[in-house]
Amino acid sequence: LRPKQWIKNVFLFFPLFFSWLFLEGHLLFEVLIVAFLFSLFSWATYILNDIHDRESDAHHPKKKYRPIASGIIPAPFAFFIFALLFSGILLLVFFYFPIRLFSLFLLYFIYSILYSFLLKEQFLLDVFSLSIGFIIRILIGAAVISVEPSLWILSMTFFVSLWFGFSKRYQELSFGTSTRKV
């Protein structure tokens, strides 16, 4: 599930902070709820990615210890957990939040599928597509509080996350921990 990846979802709070609406308690509560749901939803996408990558992850120095790659959790059971999280969260978002938010959750899922199955194996596109994931987080945070994100917050998010992505790839190359094709 990679719960320590929740830190990425701090980006959902940026529209609330930069719009100066963080003082309104009900909006903060709504963003907290959506951030929690989105964390669960992103966990589902990590499961699907780990099922897809289980063979290559088994040869990675760190990823080989992940439950699916190591065989602790069988792929069919992991897929069941994925389906449960995916459908449960989408139903909650569909029935309790605006359709725009539901659409953004679906967009994130489509992005995750494209990344896991195609984009992460394409030179430069892998890092650029990671930045798109952060842009979608900003869009979700903005949709929760019904504001339009500024071009400034979108571009800064894109470039900061691009920097994070290239830094991570550089670190992988420097320490020899990369098993990536690109």
JSON list of C-alpha atoms in Angstrom, two decimals:
[
{"chain": "A", "resi": 1, "resn": "LEU", "atom": "CA", "xyz": [0.00, 0.00, 0.00]},
{"chain": "A", "resi": 2, "resn": "ARG", "atom": "CA", "xyz": [2.99, 2.29, 0.52]},
{"chain": "A", "resi": 3, "resn": "PRO", "atom": "CA", "xyz": [1.39, 4.45, 3.24]},
{"chain": "A", "resi": 4, "resn": "LYS", "atom": "CA", "xyz": [4.52, 6.60, 3.53]},
{"chain": "A", "resi": 5, "resn": "GLN", "atom": "CA", "xyz": [3.67, 7.94, 0.06]},
{"chain": "A", "resi": 6, "resn": "TRP", "atom": "CA", "xyz": [0.85, 9.97, 1.68]},
{"chain": "A", "resi": 7, "resn": "ILE", "atom": "CA", "xyz": [3.22, 12.93, 1.77]},
{"chain": "A", "resi": 8, "resn": "LYS", "atom": "CA", "xyz": [2.60, 13.46, -1.96]},
{"chain": "A", "resi": 9, "resn": "ASN", "atom": "CA", "xyz": [-1.01, 14.22, -1.13]},
{"chain": "A", "resi": 10, "resn": "VAL", "atom": "CA", "xyz": [0.00, 17.36, 0.76]},
{"chain": "A", "resi": 11, "resn": "PHE", "atom": "CA", "xyz": [-0.34, 18.94, -2.70]},
{"chain": "A", "resi": 12, "resn": "LEU", "atom": "CA", "xyz": [-4.13, 18.62, -2.30]},
{"chain": "A", "resi": 13, "resn": "PHE", "atom": "CA", "xyz": [-3.91, 21.29, 0.41]},
{"chain": "A", "resi": 14, "resn": "PHE", "atom": "CA", "xyz": [-2.02, 23.85, -1.69]},
{"chain": "A", "resi": 15, "resn": "PRO", "atom": "CA", "xyz": [-5.12, 25.39, -3.32]},
{"chain": "A", "resi": 16, "resn": "LEU", "atom": "CA", "xyz": [-6.69, 25.75, 0.14]},
{"chain": "A", "resi": 17, "resn": "PHE", "atom": "CA", "xyz": [-3.58, 27.46, 1.48]},
{"chain": "A", "resi": 18, "resn": "PHE", "atom": "CA", "xyz": [-2.89, 29.73, -1.49]},
{"chain": "A", "resi": 19, "resn": "SER", "atom": "CA", "xyz": [-6.53, 30.81, -1.78]},
{"chain": "A", "resi": 20, "resn": "TRP", "atom": "CA", "xyz": [-6.46, 31.88, 1.88]},
{"chain": "A", "resi": 21, "resn": "LEU", "atom": "CA", "xyz": [-9.48, 29.69, 2.58]},
{"chain": "A", "resi": 22, "resn": "PHE", "atom": "CA", "xyz": [-7.64, 27.52, 5.11]},
{"chain": "A", "resi": 23, "resn": "LEU", "atom": "CA", "xyz": [-9.19, 29.56, 7.92]},
{"chain": "A", "resi": 24, "resn": "GLU", "atom": "CA", "xyz": [-12.61, 28.19, 7.01]},
{"chain": "A", "resi": 25, "resn": "GLY", "atom": "CA", "xyz": [-12.86, 25.03, 9.09]},
{"chain": "A", "resi": 26, "resn": "HIS", "atom": "CA", "xyz": [-15.43, 23.25, 6.96]},
{"chain": "A", "resi": 27, "resn": "LEU", "atom": "CA", "xyz": [-13.23, 23.54, 3.87]},
{"chain": "A", "resi": 28, "resn": "LEU", "atom": "CA", "xyz": [-10.21, 22.25, 5.73]},
{"chain": "A", "resi": 29, "resn": "PHE", "atom": "CA", "xyz": [-12.29, 19.31, 6.93]},
{"chain": "A", "resi": 30, "resn": "GLU", "atom": "CA", "xyz": [-13.47, 18.55, 3.38]},
{"chain": "A", "resi": 31, "resn": "VAL", "atom": "CA", "xyz": [-9.92, 18.64, 2.03]},
{"chain": "A", "resi": 32, "resn": "LEU", "atom": "CA", "xyz": [-8.81, 16.35, 4.87]},
{"chain": "A", "resi": 33, "resn": "ILE", "atom": "CA", "xyz": [-11.55, 13.85, 4.00]},
{"chain": "A", "resi": 34, "resn": "VAL", "atom": "CA", "xyz": [-10.71, 13.96, 0.28]},
{"chain": "A", "resi": 35, "resn": "ALA", "atom": "CA", "xyz": [-6.98, 13.67, 1.02]},
{"chain": "A", "resi": 36, "resn": "PHE", "atom": "CA", "xyz": [-7.69, 10.55, 3.08]},
{"chain": "A", "resi": 37, "resn": "LEU", "atom": "CA", "xyz": [-9.88, 9.08, 0.31]},
{"chain": "A", "resi": 38, "resn": "PHE", "atom": "CA", "xyz": [-7.31, 9.99, -2.33]},
{"chain": "A", "resi": 39, "resn": "SER", "atom": "CA", "xyz": [-4.57, 8.33, -0.28]},
{"chain": "A", "resi": 40, "resn": "LEU", "atom": "CA", "xyz": [-6.60, 5.11, -0.24]},
{"chain": "A", "resi": 41, "resn": "PHE", "atom": "CA", "xyz": [-7.30, 5.51, -3.95]},
{"chain": "A", "resi": 42, "resn": "SER", "atom": "CA", "xyz": [-3.62, 6.03, -4.78]},
{"chain": "A", "resi": 43, "resn": "TRP", "atom": "CA", "xyz": [-2.81, 2.94, -2.71]},
{"chain": "A", "resi": 44, "resn": "ALA", "atom": "CA", "xyz": [-5.06, 1.01, -5.09]},
{"chain": "A", "resi": 45, "resn": "THR", "atom": "CA", "xyz": [-3.05, 2.27, -8.05]},
{"chain": "A", "resi": 46, "resn": "TYR", "atom": "CA", "xyz": [0.20, 1.26, -6.31]},
{"chain": "A", "resi": 47, "resn": "ILE", "atom": "CA", "xyz": [-1.18, -2.25, -5.89]},
{"chain": "A", "resi": 48, "resn": "LEU", "atom": "CA", "xyz": [-2.01, -2.46, -9.59]},
{"chain": "A", "resi": 49, "resn": "ASN", "atom": "CA", "xyz": [1.47, -1.15, -10.45]},
{"chain": "A", "resi": 50, "resn": "ASP", "atom": "CA", "xyz": [3.10, -3.69, -8.13]},
{"chain": "A", "resi": 51, "resn": "ILE", "atom": "CA", "xyz": [1.11, -6.54, -9.68]},
{"chain": "A", "resi": 52, "resn": "HIS", "atom": "CA", "xyz": [2.27, -5.42, -13.12]},
{"chain": "A", "resi": 53, "resn": "ASP", "atom": "CA", "xyz": [5.92, -4.97, -12.04]},
{"chain": "A", "resi": 54, "resn": "ARG", "atom": "CA", "xyz": [6.22, -7.96, -9.71]},
{"chain": "A", "resi": 55, "resn": "GLU", "atom": "CA", "xyz": [8.77, -9.80, -11.89]},
{"chain": "A", "resi": 56, "resn": "SER", "atom": "CA", "xyz": [11.09, -6.82, -12.43]},
{"chain": "A", "resi": 57, "resn": "ASP", "atom": "CA", "xyz": [10.66, -5.68, -8.81]},
{"chain": "A", "resi": 58, "resn": "ALA", "atom": "CA", "xyz": [11.86, -9.11, -7.67]},
{"chain": "A", "resi": 59, "resn": "HIS", "atom": "CA", "xyz": [15.32, -8.20, -9.09]},
{"chain": "A", "resi": 60, "resn": "HIS", "atom": "CA", "xyz": [15.50, -4.71, -7.59]},
{"chain": "A", "resi": 61, "resn": "PRO", "atom": "CA", "xyz": [17.66, -4.28, -4.44]},
{"chain": "A", "resi": 62, "resn": "LYS", "atom": "CA", "xyz": [14.85, -2.63, -2.43]},
{"chain": "A", "resi": 63, "resn": "LYS", "atom": "CA", "xyz": [11.65, -3.38, -4.31]},
{"chain": "A", "resi": 64, "resn": "LYS", "atom": "CA", "xyz": [12.24, -7.14, -4.04]},
{"chain": "A", "resi": 65, "resn": "TYR", "atom": "CA", "xyz": [11.00, -6.90, -0.45]},
{"chain": "A", "resi": 66, "resn": "ARG", "atom": "CA", "xyz": [7.60, -5.54, -1.44]},
{"chain": "A", "resi": 67, "resn": "PRO", "atom": "CA", "xyz": [4.87, -8.03, -0.52]},
{"chain": "A", "resi": 68, "resn": "ILE", "atom": "CA", "xyz": [3.78, -8.82, -4.09]},
{"chain": "A", "resi": 69, "resn": "ALA", "atom": "CA", "xyz": [7.30, -9.01, -5.57]},
{"chain": "A", "resi": 70, "resn": "SER", "atom": "CA", "xyz": [8.50, -11.23, -2.73]},
{"chain": "A", "resi": 71, "resn": "GLY", "atom": "CA", "xyz": [5.47, -13.52, -3.01]},
{"chain": "A", "resi": 72, "resn": "ILE", "atom": "CA", "xyz": [4.17, -12.83, 0.50]},
{"chain": "A", "resi": 73, "resn": "ILE", "atom": "CA", "xyz": [0.91, -11.59, -1.02]},
{"chain": "A", "resi": 74, "resn": "PRO", "atom": "CA", "xyz": [-0.29, -13.53, -4.08]},
{"chain": "A", "resi": 75, "resn": "ALA", "atom": "CA", "xyz": [-1.19, -11.42, -7.12]},
{"chain": "A", "resi": 76, "resn": "PRO", "atom": "CA", "xyz": [-4.86, -12.57, -7.22]},
{"chain": "A", "resi": 77, "resn": "PHE", "atom": "CA", "xyz": [-5.38, -11.51, -3.60]},
{"chain": "A", "resi": 78, "resn": "ALA", "atom": "CA", "xyz": [-3.64, -8.20, -4.28]},
{"chain": "A", "resi": 79, "resn": "PHE", "atom": "CA", "xyz": [-5.94, -7.64, -7.26]},
{"chain": "A", "resi": 80, "resn": "PHE", "atom": "CA", "xyz": [-8.94, -8.30, -5.00]},
{"chain": "A", "resi": 81, "resn": "ILE", "atom": "CA", "xyz": [-7.69, -5.62, -2.58]},
{"chain": "A", "resi": 82, "resn": "PHE", "atom": "CA", "xyz": [-7.15, -3.27, -5.53]},
{"chain": "A", "resi": 83, "resn": "ALA", "atom": "CA", "xyz": [-10.71, -3.85, -6.79]},
{"chain": "A", "resi": 84, "resn": "LEU", "atom": "CA", "xyz": [-12.15, -3.33, -3.31]},
{"chain": "A", "resi": 85, "resn": "LEU", "atom": "CA", "xyz": [-10.30, -0.04, -2.72]},
{"chain": "A", "resi": 86, "resn": "PHE", "atom": "CA", "xyz": [-10.83, 1.23, -6.26]},
{"chain": "A", "resi": 87, "resn": "SER", "atom": "CA", "xyz": [-14.57, 0.58, -6.43]},
{"chain": "A", "resi": 88, "resn": "GLY", "atom": "CA", "xyz": [-15.25, 1.55, -2.82]},
{"chain": "A", "resi": 89, "resn": "ILE", "atom": "CA", "xyz": [-13.50, 4.91, -3.05]},
{"chain": "A", "resi": 90, "resn": "LEU", "atom": "CA", "xyz": [-14.99, 5.73, -6.45]},
{"chain": "A", "resi": 91, "resn": "LEU", "atom": "CA", "xyz": [-18.49, 4.98, -5.17]},
{"chain": "A", "resi": 92, "resn": "LEU", "atom": "CA", "xyz": [-17.97, 7.20, -2.11]},
{"chain": "A", "resi": 93, "resn": "VAL", "atom": "CA", "xyz": [-16.64, 10.05, -4.23]},
{"chain": "A", "resi": 94, "resn": "PHE", "atom": "CA", "xyz": [-19.42, 9.63, -6.79]},
{"chain": "A", "resi": 95, "resn": "PHE", "atom": "CA", "xyz": [-22.23, 9.77, -4.21]},
{"chain": "A", "resi": 96, "resn": "TYR", "atom": "CA", "xyz": [-20.86, 12.33, -1.76]},
{"chain": "A", "resi": 97, "resn": "PHE", "atom": "CA", "xyz": [-18.86, 14.81, -3.82]},
{"chain": "A", "resi": 98, "resn": "PRO", "atom": "CA", "xyz": [-19.34, 16.86, -7.00]},
{"chain": "A", "resi": 99, "resn": "ILE", "atom": "CA", "xyz": [-19.00, 15.04, -10.32]},
{"chain": "A", "resi": 100, "resn": "ARG", "atom": "CA", "xyz": [-15.91, 17.12, -11.12]},
{"chain": "A", "resi": 101, "resn": "LEU", "atom": "CA", "xyz": [-14.09, 15.46, -8.24]},
{"chain": "A", "resi": 102, "resn": "PHE", "atom": "CA", "xyz": [-15.21, 12.02, -9.38]},
{"chain": "A", "resi": 103, "resn": "SER", "atom": "CA", "xyz": [-13.92, 12.84, -12.88]},
{"chain": "A", "resi": 104, "resn": "LEU", "atom": "CA", "xyz": [-10.55, 13.89, -11.49]},
{"chain": "A", "resi": 105, "resn": "PHE", "atom": "CA", "xyz": [-10.25, 10.64, -9.53]},
{"chain": "A", "resi": 106, "resn": "LEU", "atom": "CA", "xyz": [-10.94, 8.77, -12.77]},
{"chain": "A", "resi": 107, "resn": "LEU", "atom": "CA", "xyz": [-8.39, 10.95, -14.58]},
{"chain": "A", "resi": 108, "resn": "TYR", "atom": "CA", "xyz": [-5.81, 10.06, -11.94]},
{"chain": "A", "resi": 109, "resn": "PHE", "atom": "CA", "xyz": [-6.57, 6.38, -12.41]},
{"chain": "A", "resi": 110, "resn": "ILE", "atom": "CA", "xyz": [-6.18, 6.65, -16.19]},
{"chain": "A", "resi": 111, "resn": "TYR", "atom": "CA", "xyz": [-2.93, 8.55, -15.68]},
{"chain": "A", "resi": 112, "resn": "SER", "atom": "CA", "xyz": [-1.72, 5.83, -13.28]},
{"chain": "A", "resi": 113, "resn": "ILE", "atom": "CA", "xyz": [-2.51, 3.09, -15.77]},
{"chain": "A", "resi": 114, "resn": "LEU", "atom": "CA", "xyz": [-0.70, 4.96, -18.55]},
{"chain": "A", "resi": 115, "resn": "TYR", "atom": "CA", "xyz": [2.27, 5.59, -16.28]},
{"chain": "A", "resi": 116, "resn": "SER", "atom": "CA", "xyz": [2.49, 2.02, -14.96]},
{"chain": "A", "resi": 117, "resn": "PHE", "atom": "CA", "xyz": [2.04, 0.26, -18.28]},
{"chain": "A", "resi": 118, "resn": "LEU", "atom": "CA", "xyz": [3.64, 2.65, -20.77]},
{"chain": "A", "resi": 119, "resn": "LEU", "atom": "CA", "xyz": [5.07, 6.02, -19.76]},
{"chain": "A", "resi": 120, "resn": "LYS", "atom": "CA", "xyz": [7.54, 4.94, -17.09]},
{"chain": "A", "resi": 121, "resn": "GLU", "atom": "CA", "xyz": [9.47, 3.04, -19.74]},
{"chain": "A", "resi": 122, "resn": "GLN", "atom": "CA", "xyz": [9.84, 6.07, -22.03]},
{"chain": "A", "resi": 123, "resn": "PHE", "atom": "CA", "xyz": [12.90, 8.27, -21.73]},
{"chain": "A", "resi": 124, "resn": "LEU", "atom": "CA", "xyz": [12.01, 11.70, -20.23]},
{"chain": "A", "resi": 125, "resn": "LEU", "atom": "CA", "xyz": [8.28, 10.93, -20.42]},
{"chain": "A", "resi": 126, "resn": "ASP", "atom": "CA", "xyz": [8.62, 8.97, -17.19]},
{"chain": "A", "resi": 127, "resn": "VAL", "atom": "CA", "xyz": [9.68, 12.07, -15.23]},
{"chain": "A", "resi": 128, "resn": "PHE", "atom": "CA", "xyz": [7.33, 14.45, -17.03]},
{"chain": "A", "resi": 129, "resn": "SER", "atom": "CA", "xyz": [4.40, 12.14, -16.39]},
{"chain": "A", "resi": 130, "resn": "LEU", "atom": "CA", "xyz": [5.21, 12.06, -12.67]},
{"chain": "A", "resi": 131, "resn": "SER", "atom": "CA", "xyz": [4.71, 15.82, -12.67]},
{"chain": "A", "resi": 132, "resn": "ILE", "atom": "CA", "xyz": [1.27, 15.33, -14.20]},
{"chain": "A", "resi": 133, "resn": "GLY", "atom": "CA", "xyz": [0.32, 13.28, -11.14]},
{"chain": "A", "resi": 134, "resn": "PHE", "atom": "CA", "xyz": [1.09, 16.27, -8.93]},
{"chain": "A", "resi": 135, "resn": "ILE", "atom": "CA", "xyz": [-0.89, 18.59, -11.21]},
{"chain": "A", "resi": 136, "resn": "ILE", "atom": "CA", "xyz": [-3.89, 16.27, -10.84]},
{"chain": "A", "resi": 137, "resn": "ARG", "atom": "CA", "xyz": [-3.50, 16.49, -7.06]},
{"chain": "A", "resi": 138, "resn": "ILE", "atom": "CA", "xyz": [-3.63, 20.29, -7.28]},
{"chain": "A", "resi": 139, "resn": "LEU", "atom": "CA", "xyz": [-6.75, 20.05, -9.46]},
{"chain": "A", "resi": 140, "resn": "ILE", "atom": "CA", "xyz": [-8.40, 17.74, -6.94]},
{"chain": "A", "resi": 141, "resn": "GLY", "atom": "CA", "xyz": [-7.59, 20.07, -4.05]},
{"chain": "A", "resi": 142, "resn": "ALA", "atom": "CA", "xyz": [-9.01, 23.01, -6.00]},
{"chain": "A", "resi": 143, "resn": "ALA", "atom": "CA", "xyz": [-12.16, 21.09, -6.94]},
{"chain": "A", "resi": 144, "resn": "VAL", "atom": "CA", "xyz": [-12.89, 20.27, -3.29]},
{"chain": "A", "resi": 145, "resn": "ILE", "atom": "CA", "xyz": [-13.00, 23.96, -2.33]},
{"chain": "A", "resi": 146, "resn": "SER", "atom": "CA", "xyz": [-14.51, 25.09, -5.66]},
{"chain": "A", "resi": 147, "resn": "VAL", "atom": "CA", "xyz": [-11.71, 27.37, -6.79]},
{"chain": "A", "resi": 148, "resn": "GLU", "atom": "CA", "xyz": [-9.87, 27.56, -10.08]},
{"chain": "A", "resi": 149, "resn": "PRO", "atom": "CA", "xyz": [-6.17, 26.91, -9.65]},
{"chain": "A", "resi": 150, "resn": "SER", "atom": "CA", "xyz": [-3.98, 29.71, -10.92]},
{"chain": "A", "resi": 151, "resn": "LEU", "atom": "CA", "xyz": [-1.51, 29.24, -13.72]},
{"chain": "A", "resi": 152, "resn": "TRP", "atom": "CA", "xyz": [1.17, 30.10, -11.16]},
{"chain": "A", "resi": 153, "resn": "ILE", "atom": "CA", "xyz": [0.34, 27.21, -8.81]},
{"chain": "A", "resi": 154, "resn": "LEU", "atom": "CA", "xyz": [0.01, 24.78, -11.72]},
{"chain": "A", "resi": 155, "resn": "SER", "atom": "CA", "xyz": [3.31, 25.78, -13.31]},
{"chain": "A", "resi": 156, "resn": "MET", "atom": "CA", "xyz": [5.21, 25.87, -10.00]},
{"chain": "A", "resi": 157, "resn": "THR", "atom": "CA", "xyz": [3.84, 22.46, -9.07]},
{"chain": "A", "resi": 158, "resn": "PHE", "atom": "CA", "xyz": [4.86, 21.09, -12.44]},
{"chain": "A", "resi": 159, "resn": "PHE", "atom": "CA", "xyz": [8.40, 22.44, -12.26]},
{"chain": "A", "resi": 160, "resn": "VAL", "atom": "CA", "xyz": [9.00, 21.57, -8.60]},
{"chain": "A", "resi": 161, "resn": "SER", "atom": "CA", "xyz": [7.77, 18.02, -9.15]},
{"chain": "A", "resi": 162, "resn": "LEU", "atom": "CA", "xyz": [9.88, 17.82, -12.31]},
{"chain": "A", "resi": 163, "resn": "TRP", "atom": "CA", "xyz": [12.88, 18.78, -10.21]},
{"chain": "A", "resi": 164, "resn": "PHE", "atom": "CA", "xyz": [11.97, 16.08, -7.64]},
{"chain": "A", "resi": 165, "resn": "GLY", "atom": "CA", "xyz": [11.65, 13.53, -10.44]},
{"chain": "A", "resi": 166, "resn": "PHE", "atom": "CA", "xyz": [14.99, 14.32, -12.03]},
{"chain": "A", "resi": 167, "resn": "SER", "atom": "CA", "xyz": [16.64, 14.42, -8.60]},
{"chain": "A", "resi": 168, "resn": "LYS", "atom": "CA", "xyz": [15.27, 10.96, -7.85]},
{"chain": "A", "resi": 169, "resn": "ARG", "atom": "CA", "xyz": [16.54, 9.59, -11.17]},
{"chain": "A", "resi": 170, "resn": "TYR", "atom": "CA", "xyz": [19.94, 11.20, -10.55]},
{"chain": "A", "resi": 171, "resn": "GLN", "atom": "CA", "xyz": [20.05, 9.61, -7.09]},
{"chain": "A", "resi": 172, "resn": "GLU", "atom": "CA", "xyz": [19.18, 6.20, -8.55]},
{"chain": "A", "resi": 173, "resn": "LEU", "atom": "CA", "xyz": [22.03, 6.52, -11.06]},
{"chain": "A", "resi": 174, "resn": "SER", "atom": "CA", "xyz": [24.50, 7.84, -8.47]},
{"chain": "A", "resi": 175, "resn": "PHE", "atom": "CA", "xyz": [23.86, 5.01, -5.99]},
{"chain": "A", "resi": 176, "resn": "GLY", "atom": "CA", "xyz": [23.45, 2.32, -8.64]},
{"chain": "A", "resi": 177, "resn": "THR", "atom": "CA", "xyz": [19.97, 1.39, -7.42]},
{"chain": "A", "resi": 178, "resn": "SER", "atom": "CA", "xyz": [18.23, 1.88, -10.75]},
{"chain": "A", "resi": 179, "resn": "THR", "atom": "CA", "xyz": [16.86, -1.12, -12.62]},
{"chain": "A", "resi": 180, "resn": "ARG", "atom": "CA", "xyz": [14.99, 1.09, -15.06]},
{"chain": "A", "resi": 181, "resn": "LYS", "atom": "CA", "xyz": [15.23, 0.60, -18.80]},
{"chain": "A", "resi": 182, "resn": "VAL", "atom": "CA", "xyz": [15.39, 4.37, -19.35]}
]
